[in-house]
CSV table of C-alpha atoms in Angstrom, one decimal:
chain,number,residue,atom,x,y,z
A,81,VAL,CA,0.0,0.0,0.0
A,82,VAL,CA,1.5,3.3,-1.1
A,83,ILE,CA,1.0,6.0,1.6
A,84,LEU,CA,0.2,9.4,0.1
A,85,LYS,CA,1.4,12.7,1.4
A,86,GLU,CA,-2.0,13.8,2.7
A,87,THR,CA,-2.6,13.7,6.4
A,88,ASN,CA,-5.7,11.5,6.3
A,89,ASN,CA,-5.5,8.3,4.1
A,90,VAL,CA,-8.4,5.9,3.6
A,91,VAL,CA,-7.4,2.3,2.7
A,92,LEU,CA,-10.2,0.1,1.3
A,93,LEU,CA,-9.7,-3.7,1.2
A,94,GLN,CA,-11.4,-5.6,-1.6
A,95,GLU,CA,-13.5,-8.5,-0.5
A,96,SER,CA,-12.8,-12.0,-1.8
A,97,GLU,CA,-15.2,-14.9,-1.1
A,98,ASN,CA,-13.9,-17.3,-3.7
A,99,ASN,CA,-12.4,-19.6,-1.0
A,100,LEU,CA,-15.7,-20.0,0.7
A,101,ASN,CA,-17.4,-21.1,-2.5
A,102,ASP,CA,-14.9,-23.8,-3.1
A,103,VAL,CA,-16.4,-27.3,-3.4
A,104,LEU,CA,-14.8,-29.8,-1.1
A,105,VAL,CA,-14.8,-33.5,-1.6
A,106,ILE,CA,-15.7,-35.1,1.8
A,107,ALA,CA,-16.5,-38.5,3.0
A,108,TYR,CA,-20.2,-38.5,2.0
A,109,GLY,CA,-20.1,-36.3,-1.1
A,110,ASN,CA,-19.4,-32.7,-2.1
A,111,GLN,CA,-19.9,-29.7,0.1
A,112,LYS,CA,-19.1,-26.0,0.0
A,113,ARG,CA,-16.4,-24.8,2.3
A,114,ASN,CA,-18.5,-22.2,3.9
A,115,SER,CA,-21.0,-24.8,5.2
A,116,PHE,CA,-18.4,-27.3,6.4
A,117,THR,CA,-17.2,-27.1,10.1
A,118,GLY,CA,-14.7,-29.9,10.3
A,119,SER,CA,-10.9,-29.6,10.0
A,120,ILE,CA,-9.9,-30.2,6.4
A,121,GLY,CA,-7.2,-29.3,3.9
A,122,THR,CA,-7.0,-29.4,0.1
A,123,ILE,CA,-4.3,-29.4,-2.5
A,124,LYS,CA,-5.1,-28.2,-6.0
A,125,ASN,CA,-4.2,-30.5,-8.9
A,126,THR,CA,-2.0,-27.8,-10.4
A,127,THR,CA,0.2,-28.0,-7.3
A,128,ILE,CA,0.3,-31.8,-7.5
A,129,GLU,CA,1.2,-31.9,-11.2
A,130,SER,CA,3.9,-29.2,-11.0
A,131,ALA,CA,5.9,-30.9,-8.2
A,132,PRO,CA,8.6,-33.2,-9.6
A,133,ASN,CA,8.0,-35.9,-7.0
A,134,SER,CA,8.2,-39.7,-7.4
A,135,SER,CA,5.2,-40.4,-5.2
A,136,VAL,CA,1.9,-38.7,-4.2
A,137,GLN,CA,2.9,-38.6,-0.6
A,138,GLU,CA,5.9,-36.4,-1.3
A,139,THR,CA,3.5,-33.7,-2.6
A,140,LEU,CA,2.2,-33.3,1.0
A,141,GLN,CA,5.7,-32.1,2.2
A,142,GLY,CA,5.3,-28.5,3.3
A,143,ASN,CA,2.0,-28.0,1.5
A,144,MET,CA,-0.5,-28.5,4.3
A,145,ALA,CA,-0.6,-27.5,8.0
A,146,GLY,CA,-0.8,-30.4,10.4
A,147,VAL,CA,0.5,-33.0,8.0
A,148,GLN,CA,4.0,-34.4,8.5
A,149,SER,CA,5.8,-36.1,5.7
A,150,THR,CA,9.2,-37.7,6.3
A,151,ASN,CA,11.3,-40.1,4.3
A,152,ALA,CA,13.6,-42.2,6.4
A,153,THR,CA,15.4,-44.0,3.5
A,154,GLY,CA,16.9,-43.3,0.1
A,155,GLN,CA,15.6,-46.6,-1.2
A,156,ALA,CA,14.5,-46.4,-4.9
A,157,GLY,CA,10.7,-46.2,-4.9
A,158,GLY,CA,10.5,-45.5,-1.2
A,159,VAL,CA,7.6,-43.3,-0.1
A,160,PRO,CA,7.4,-41.0,2.9
A,161,GLN,CA,5.6,-41.7,6.1
A,162,ILE,CA,2.6,-39.5,6.5
A,163,ARG,CA,1.4,-38.4,9.9
A,164,ILE,CA,-1.7,-36.2,10.4
A,165,ARG,CA,-1.6,-34.3,13.6
A,166,GLY,CA,1.1,-36.5,15.1
A,167,ILE,CA,1.0,-40.2,16.1
A,168,GLY,CA,-2.3,-41.5,17.2
A,169,SER,CA,-1.1,-44.9,18.5
A,170,ILE,CA,2.1,-46.4,20.0
A,171,ASN,CA,1.6,-50.0,19.0
A,172,ALA,CA,-0.9,-49.9,16.2
A,173,SER,CA,-0.4,-48.3,12.7
A,174,ALA,CA,-0.1,-44.5,12.5
A,175,THR,CA,-0.7,-44.5,8.8
A,176,PRO,CA,-3.8,-42.5,7.6
A,177,LEU,CA,-6.6,-44.1,5.6
A,178,TYR,CA,-6.4,-43.5,1.8
A,179,VAL,CA,-9.6,-43.4,-0.2
A,180,ILE,CA,-9.4,-43.2,-4.0
A,181,ASP,CA,-12.6,-42.4,-5.8
A,182,GLY,CA,-14.6,-43.5,-2.8
A,183,ILE,CA,-12.8,-46.8,-2.4
A,184,PRO,CA,-10.5,-47.4,0.6
A,185,VAL,CA,-7.2,-48.8,-0.6
A,186,VAL,CA,-4.3,-50.6,0.9
A,187,SER,CA,-1.4,-48.4,1.9
A,188,GLY,CA,1.9,-48.9,3.7
A,189,ASP,CA,5.1,-47.3,4.8
A,190,ILE,CA,8.6,-47.9,3.3
A,191,SER,CA,8.6,-51.6,4.2
A,192,GLY,CA,5.2,-52.0,2.5
A,193,LEU,CA,6.0,-51.2,-1.1
A,194,ASN,CA,4.4,-54.3,-2.3
A,195,SER,CA,1.1,-53.4,-0.6
A,196,ASN,CA,1.1,-49.7,-1.1
A,197,THR,CA,-1.5,-48.8,-3.8
A,198,ILE,CA,-0.7,-45.1,-3.3
A,199,ALA,CA,2.9,-45.5,-4.3
A,200,GLY,CA,1.8,-46.5,-7.8
A,201,LEU,CA,-0.6,-43.6,-8.3
A,202,ASN,CA,0.7,-41.0,-10.8
A,203,ALA,CA,0.2,-37.3,-9.8
A,204,ASN,CA,-1.0,-36.4,-13.3
A,205,ASP,CA,-4.1,-38.7,-12.7
A,206,ILE,CA,-5.2,-36.7,-9.7
A,207,GLN,CA,-8.0,-34.2,-9.9
A,208,SER,CA,-8.1,-33.2,-6.2
A,209,LEU,CA,-6.6,-34.3,-2.9
A,210,THR,CA,-8.4,-33.7,0.4
A,211,VAL,CA,-7.1,-34.4,3.9
A,212,LEU,CA,-9.6,-35.0,6.7
A,213,LYS,CA,-7.9,-34.2,10.0
A,214,ASP,CA,-10.3,-34.2,13.0
A,215,ALA,CA,-12.9,-36.7,14.4
A,216,SER,CA,-15.9,-34.9,13.0
A,217,ALA,CA,-14.5,-35.0,9.4
A,218,THR,CA,-13.4,-38.7,9.6
A,219,SER,CA,-16.3,-40.2,11.7
A,220,LEU,CA,-17.9,-41.8,8.7
A,221,TYR,CA,-15.0,-44.2,8.3
A,222,GLY,CA,-15.0,-45.3,11.9
A,223,SER,CA,-11.9,-46.7,13.6
A,224,ARG,CA,-10.0,-47.0,10.3
A,225,ALA,CA,-9.8,-43.2,10.2
A,226,ALA,CA,-8.2,-42.8,13.7
A,227,ASN,CA,-5.1,-41.4,12.0
A,228,GLY,CA,-6.9,-39.2,9.5
A,229,VAL,CA,-8.2,-39.7,6.0
A,230,ILE,CA,-6.7,-38.7,2.6
A,231,LEU,CA,-9.3,-38.5,-0.1
A,232,ILE,CA,-8.1,-38.7,-3.7
A,233,THR,CA,-10.3,-38.0,-6.7
A,234,THR,CA,-8.9,-39.0,-10.1
A,235,LYS,CA,-9.6,-37.3,-13.4
A,236,ARG,CA,-12.5,-38.3,-15.6
A,237,GLY,CA,-13.5,-37.4,-19.2
A,238,LYS,CA,-15.4,-34.3,-19.9
A,239,SER,CA,-18.2,-33.7,-22.4
A,240,ASP,CA,-17.5,-32.7,-26.0
A,241,LYS,CA,-13.8,-32.6,-25.5
A,242,VAL,CA,-11.0,-34.8,-26.9
A,243,ARG,CA,-7.7,-34.2,-25.3
A,244,VAL,CA,-4.3,-35.9,-25.6
A,245,SER,CA,-1.7,-34.8,-23.0
A,246,TYR,CA,1.9,-35.6,-22.3
A,247,ASN,CA,4.0,-34.8,-19.2
A,248,GLY,CA,7.6,-35.8,-18.8
A,249,SER,CA,10.2,-34.9,-16.2
A,250,VAL,CA,13.8,-35.7,-15.4
A,251,GLY,CA,15.1,-35.1,-11.9
A,252,ILE,CA,18.5,-35.4,-10.1
A,253,SER,CA,19.0,-36.6,-6.5
A,254,SER,CA,22.1,-36.5,-4.4
A,255,PRO,CA,23.0,-37.3,-0.8
A,256,VAL,CA,22.6,-34.2,1.4
A,257,GLU,CA,25.3,-35.3,3.8
A,258,LEU,CA,27.4,-38.5,4.2
A,259,PRO,CA,28.9,-39.7,7.4
A,260,GLN,CA,32.6,-38.8,7.9
A,261,ASN,CA,34.6,-41.8,9.0
A,262,ALA,CA,37.9,-41.5,10.7
A,263,THR,CA,41.1,-41.6,8.6
A,264,ALA,CA,43.4,-44.5,9.0
A,265,TRP,CA,45.9,-42.7,11.3
A,266,ASP,CA,43.1,-41.3,13.4
A,267,TYR,CA,41.6,-44.7,13.7
A,268,MET,CA,44.9,-46.2,14.8
A,269,ALA,CA,45.5,-43.4,17.4
A,270,MET,CA,42.0,-43.9,18.9
A,271,TYR,CA,42.4,-47.6,18.8
A,272,ASP,CA,45.6,-47.3,20.8
A,273,GLU,CA,44.0,-44.9,23.2
A,274,ALA,CA,41.1,-47.2,23.8
A,275,ASN,CA,43.3,-50.2,24.2
A,276,GLY,CA,45.5,-48.4,26.7
A,277,ASN,CA,42.5,-47.7,28.8
A,278,ASP,CA,41.5,-51.4,28.7
A,279,LEU,CA,42.9,-54.0,31.2
A,280,ARG,CA,44.5,-56.0,28.4
A,281,THR,CA,45.6,-55.9,24.8
A,282,ASP,CA,44.7,-58.4,22.1
A,283,ALA,CA,47.6,-60.5,23.3
A,284,GLY,CA,46.4,-60.6,26.9
A,285,ILE,CA,49.0,-58.1,28.2
A,286,PRO,CA,47.6,-55.3,30.4
A,287,GLY,CA,47.5,-52.0,28.6
A,288,GLY,CA,49.7,-50.9,25.7
A,289,ALA,CA,49.6,-49.7,22.1
A,290,ILE,CA,48.8,-51.9,19.1
A,291,PHE,CA,50.1,-49.6,16.4
A,292,GLY,CA,52.3,-47.1,18.2
A,293,PRO,CA,53.4,-43.5,17.2
A,294,ALA,CA,56.1,-44.7,14.7
A,295,LYS,CA,53.7,-47.0,12.8
A,296,ILE,CA,51.0,-44.3,12.7
A,297,ASN,CA,53.5,-41.6,11.4
A,298,GLU,CA,54.7,-44.1,8.8
A,299,TRP,CA,51.2,-44.8,7.7
A,300,LYS,CA,50.2,-41.1,7.5
A,301,SER,CA,53.3,-40.0,5.5
A,302,SER,CA,53.4,-42.9,3.0
A,303,THR,CA,52.3,-42.4,-0.6
A,304,ASP,CA,51.8,-46.2,-1.2
A,305,ARG,CA,48.1,-46.6,-0.4
A,306,ASP,CA,48.2,-50.2,-1.4
A,307,ALA,CA,50.5,-51.0,1.5
A,308,PHE,CA,49.2,-48.3,3.7
A,309,PRO,CA,45.5,-47.8,2.9
A,310,ASN,CA,43.4,-44.8,3.8
A,311,SER,CA,40.0,-45.8,2.4
A,312,ASP,CA,36.6,-44.1,2.7
A,313,MET,CA,34.1,-46.8,1.7
A,314,ILE,CA,31.0,-44.5,2.1
A,315,ARG,CA,32.3,-41.9,-0.4
A,316,GLU,CA,33.8,-44.5,-2.7
A,317,THR,CA,30.5,-46.3,-3.0
A,318,TYR,CA,27.8,-43.7,-3.0
A,319,LYS,CA,27.1,-41.9,-6.3
A,320,LYS,CA,27.4,-38.1,-6.3
A,321,GLN,CA,24.0,-38.0,-8.0
A,322,SER,CA,21.3,-40.2,-9.4
A,323,THR,CA,18.5,-39.6,-11.9
A,324,GLN,CA,14.8,-40.3,-12.0
A,325,THR,CA,12.5,-40.0,-15.1
A,326,GLN,CA,8.7,-40.0,-15.4
A,327,HIS,CA,6.5,-40.0,-18.5
A,328,TYR,CA,2.8,-39.6,-18.7
A,329,ILE,CA,0.4,-39.9,-21.7
A,330,GLY,CA,-3.3,-39.1,-21.2
A,331,PHE,CA,-6.3,-39.6,-23.4
A,332,SER,CA,-9.6,-37.9,-22.5
A,333,HIS,CA,-12.9,-38.0,-24.4
A,334,GLY,CA,-16.5,-37.3,-23.6
A,335,ASN,CA,-20.0,-36.9,-25.1
A,336,ASP,CA,-23.6,-36.9,-23.9
A,337,HIS,CA,-23.4,-40.7,-23.1
A,338,LEU,CA,-19.8,-41.8,-22.7
A,339,LYS,CA,-17.0,-40.1,-20.7
A,340,SER,CA,-13.6,-41.7,-20.7
A,341,ASN,CA,-10.1,-40.8,-19.3
A,342,THR,CA,-7.2,-43.2,-19.9
A,343,SER,CA,-3.5,-42.8,-19.1
A,344,LEU,CA,-0.2,-44.7,-19.4
A,345,THR,CA,2.7,-44.0,-17.1
A,346,TYR,CA,6.3,-45.0,-16.8
A,347,GLN,CA,8.8,-44.2,-14.0
A,348,HIS,CA,12.5,-45.0,-13.7
A,349,GLN,CA,14.3,-44.1,-10.5
A,350,ASP,CA,18.0,-44.7,-9.8
A,351,ALA,CA,19.3,-44.9,-6.3
A,352,VAL,CA,22.5,-43.4,-5.0
A,353,ILE,CA,23.7,-46.9,-4.4
A,354,PRO,CA,25.1,-48.6,-7.6
A,355,ASN,CA,23.1,-51.3,-9.3
A,356,THR,CA,19.9,-50.3,-7.5
A,357,PHE,CA,16.9,-48.9,-9.3
A,358,LEU,CA,13.1,-49.0,-9.7
A,359,LYS,CA,11.0,-49.3,-12.8
A,360,ARG,CA,7.2,-48.9,-12.8
A,361,TYR,CA,4.6,-49.2,-15.5
A,362,GLY,CA,1.0,-48.0,-14.9
A,363,LEU,CA,-2.4,-48.0,-16.6
A,364,ARG,CA,-5.5,-46.1,-15.4
A,365,SER,CA,-8.8,-45.9,-17.2
A,366,ASN,CA,-12.0,-44.2,-15.9
A,367,ASN,CA,-15.2,-44.7,-17.9
A,368,THR,CA,-18.7,-43.6,-17.3
A,369,TYR,CA,-21.7,-44.4,-19.5
A,370,THR,CA,-25.0,-42.5,-19.0
A,371,ILE,CA,-28.0,-44.3,-20.2
A,372,ASN,CA,-30.6,-41.7,-19.2
A,373,LYS,CA,-31.1,-39.1,-16.5
A,374,TYR,CA,-31.9,-41.9,-14.0
A,375,LEU,CA,-29.1,-44.4,-14.6
A,376,ASP,CA,-25.3,-44.4,-15.0
A,377,PHE,CA,-22.9,-47.3,-15.4
A,378,GLY,CA,-19.1,-47.1,-14.9
A,379,LEU,CA,-15.9,-49.1,-15.1
A,380,ASP,CA,-12.7,-47.9,-13.6
A,381,LEU,CA,-9.5,-49.9,-14.0
A,382,SER,CA,-6.1,-49.3,-12.4
A,383,SER,CA,-3.1,-51.6,-13.0
A,384,ARG,CA,0.6,-51.2,-12.1
A,385,ASN,CA,3.8,-53.3,-12.5
A,386,THR,CA,6.8,-52.5,-10.3
A,387,ASN,CA,10.2,-53.9,-10.5
A,388,ILE,CA,12.9,-53.2,-8.0
A,389,THR,CA,16.6,-54.2,-8.3
A,390,ASP,CA,18.4,-53.9,-4.9
A,391,ALA,CA,22.2,-54.4,-4.5
A,392,SER,CA,22.1,-53.7,-0.8
A,393,PRO,CA,19.1,-55.7,0.6
A,394,GLY,CA,20.7,-56.5,3.9
A,395,THR,CA,23.0,-54.6,6.3
A,396,GLU,CA,25.4,-53.4,3.6
A,397,ILE,CA,25.1,-49.7,4.7
A,398,GLU,CA,26.0,-50.6,8.2
A,399,GLY,CA,29.0,-52.6,6.9
A,400,MET,CA,30.4,-49.6,5.0
A,401,MET,CA,30.2,-47.5,8.1
A,402,ARG,CA,32.0,-50.1,10.2
A,403,GLN,CA,34.8,-50.6,7.7
A,404,PRO,CA,38.0,-49.1,9.2
A,405,ALA,CA,40.1,-47.0,6.9
A,406,ILE,CA,43.2,-49.2,7.4
A,407,PHE,CA,41.6,-51.9,5.2
A,408,PRO,CA,41.8,-51.3,1.4
A,409,THR,CA,38.7,-51.1,-0.7
A,410,ARG,CA,40.4,-51.6,-4.1
A,411,PHE,CA,44.1,-51.9,-4.9
A,412,SER,CA,45.7,-49.7,-7.6
A,413,ASN,CA,45.6,-52.7,-10.1
A,414,GLY,CA,41.8,-52.8,-9.8
A,415,VAL,CA,41.6,-55.9,-7.6
A,416,TRP,CA,39.3,-55.7,-4.6
A,417,GLY,CA,40.6,-55.6,-1.0
A,418,ASN,CA,39.0,-57.2,2.0
A,419,ASN,CA,37.3,-56.2,5.2
A,420,TYR,CA,38.4,-56.4,8.8
A,421,ALA,CA,37.2,-60.1,9.0
A,422,GLY,CA,39.3,-61.1,6.0
A,423,THR,CA,36.2,-61.6,3.7
A,424,PRO,CA,34.8,-59.7,0.8
A,425,HIS,CA,33.7,-56.2,1.9
A,426,THR,CA,30.5,-54.4,1.3
A,427,MET,CA,31.7,-52.3,-1.6
A,428,GLN,CA,32.6,-55.4,-3.6
A,429,PHE,CA,29.2,-57.0,-2.8
A,430,ILE,CA,27.4,-54.0,-4.3
A,431,PHE,CA,29.6,-53.3,-7.4
A,432,ASP,CA,30.0,-57.0,-8.3
A,433,LYS,CA,26.4,-57.9,-7.5
A,434,LEU,CA,27.4,-60.6,-5.1
A,435,SER,CA,24.1,-60.4,-3.1
A,436,MET,CA,21.2,-59.1,-5.2
A,437,ARG,CA,17.5,-58.9,-4.5
A,438,TYR,CA,14.9,-58.7,-7.3
A,439,GLU,CA,11.4,-57.7,-6.4
A,440,GLN,CA,8.3,-57.6,-8.6
A,441,TYR,CA,4.8,-56.4,-7.7
A,442,GLN,CA,1.7,-56.5,-9.8
A,443,GLU,CA,-1.6,-55.0,-8.7
A,444,THR,CA,-4.9,-54.5,-10.6
A,445,ILE,CA,-8.0,-52.8,-9.1
A,446,ALA,CA,-11.3,-52.6,-10.9
A,447,LYS,CA,-14.4,-50.6,-9.9
A,448,LEU,CA,-17.7,-51.5,-11.4
A,449,TYR,CA,-20.6,-49.4,-10.3
A,450,ALA,CA,-24.1,-48.3,-11.1
A,451,ARG,CA,-25.7,-45.0,-10.0
A,452,ILE,CA,-29.4,-44.7,-9.9
A,453,ARG,CA,-31.3,-41.5,-9.4
A,454,PRO,CA,-35.0,-42.6,-8.8
A,455,ILE,CA,-36.1,-39.1,-7.7
A,456,GLU,CA,-34.6,-35.7,-7.6
A,457,GLY,CA,-32.2,-35.3,-4.7
A,458,MET,CA,-31.7,-39.0,-4.2
A,459,THR,CA,-28.8,-41.1,-5.5
A,460,LEU,CA,-28.2,-44.8,-5.0
A,461,ASP,CA,-24.7,-46.2,-5.7
A,462,PHE,CA,-23.9,-49.9,-6.1
A,463,THR,CA,-20.2,-50.7,-6.3
A,464,TYR,CA,-18.1,-53.8,-6.7
A,465,THR,CA,-14.3,-53.5,-6.4
A,466,PRO,CA,-12.1,-56.6,-6.9
A,467,ARG,CA,-8.4,-56.3,-6.3
A,468,ILE,CA,-5.7,-58.7,-7.5
A,469,ALA,CA,-2.2,-58.3,-6.2
A,470,THR,CA,0.9,-60.6,-6.5
A,471,SER,CA,4.5,-60.2,-5.4
A,472,ASN,CA,7.7,-62.1,-6.3
A,473,PHE,CA,11.1,-62.1,-4.7
A,474,LYS,CA,14.3,-63.5,-5.9
A,475,GLY,CA,17.7,-63.5,-4.2
A,476,VAL,CA,20.9,-64.2,-6.1
A,477,SER,CA,24.2,-64.8,-4.3
A,478,LYS,CA,27.6,-65.3,-5.9
A,479,THR,CA,31.1,-66.3,-4.6
A,480,THR,CA,34.3,-64.6,-5.4
A,481,ASN,CA,38.1,-65.0,-4.8
A,482,LEU,CA,40.2,-62.7,-2.6
A,483,TYR,CA,43.5,-61.1,-3.4
A,484,ASP,CA,46.4,-61.1,-0.9
A,485,TYR,CA,48.4,-58.0,-1.5
A,486,LYS,CA,51.4,-59.2,0.4
A,487,THR,CA,51.7,-62.7,-1.2
A,488,GLY,CA,50.2,-61.7,-4.6
A,489,ASP,CA,47.8,-64.7,-4.4
């Protein structure tokens, strides 16, 4: 507001009631915001589509008050944990109930990728997203809604319009911060200090140094890192950046009787760990046929196929953090070193695919429904929703030979 030079200034604010006239999708239908008293939040489809996220849950990050979205892993295809107004239970699940087009669906956290329908939902298929936060808003769903409800409405065809749309994106991910392990000489100095504070050494003699100052100085000043390693397995293993790609093709058509919206999606996401990635293919088709003003029939179909290749399915990350820098990761001739136990180390397991896990998930959900309007103001819905889901896991382990730097064998 620009203040004029005159002594008395009159500032008039223009009224805006557009927000109160917004139509909300709630548990039992649609309602205007100005007549709804429960705690509710909405995200427009333009916000959802413009965010370059790999899952719908990531769209909630920072876009809605009272909704917490955290991602505890960098696993390819991993989805955030959603908490609405905190944690509602200590022992039971704290995950909210997800409802897509009026149908409650299976959801899960990071460990439930195989059963998480939401993870396979493409953001470009969403028309609106509504979060019901308090008891009054979620009461229709009963105890299932103890942690809140997330209502998702997908796009449908519109009358007299034929549309073909494409949306593609390429993103880059990189580790925010990696743990800083001790250098070889710092490790030896701290090992000696800890051993000196102990009652005995590895040989059973009370106190004393294992390496000693002379050995430590020799190790630090040496330029032969094959004989005197100073490895950093975390930084040697992790990529500086990884890429993710998404493609969406949509077909929409409608007339007085038939309205149809069909989409094909593809997602490829690399992890920051080598030889680890996700591929997902999806199909969604929403179809409504109006016979007359009293009767509608509909068939909605959603199918997805997810493939995950994981080179670190166990405790490989922990193994990298526990690897002392005095053990070599790879010699100058390209041959792998060994870990503190004298066996192949984690980095070799990942790069040479010595312990791989292959996961495949398929899910198909259909919704057949009829909508009858016998009299004005009354609507009867009949719905049948079958779901078919399968999962396959395969583990592949390989053996390898170790190289002894001192003997050359």
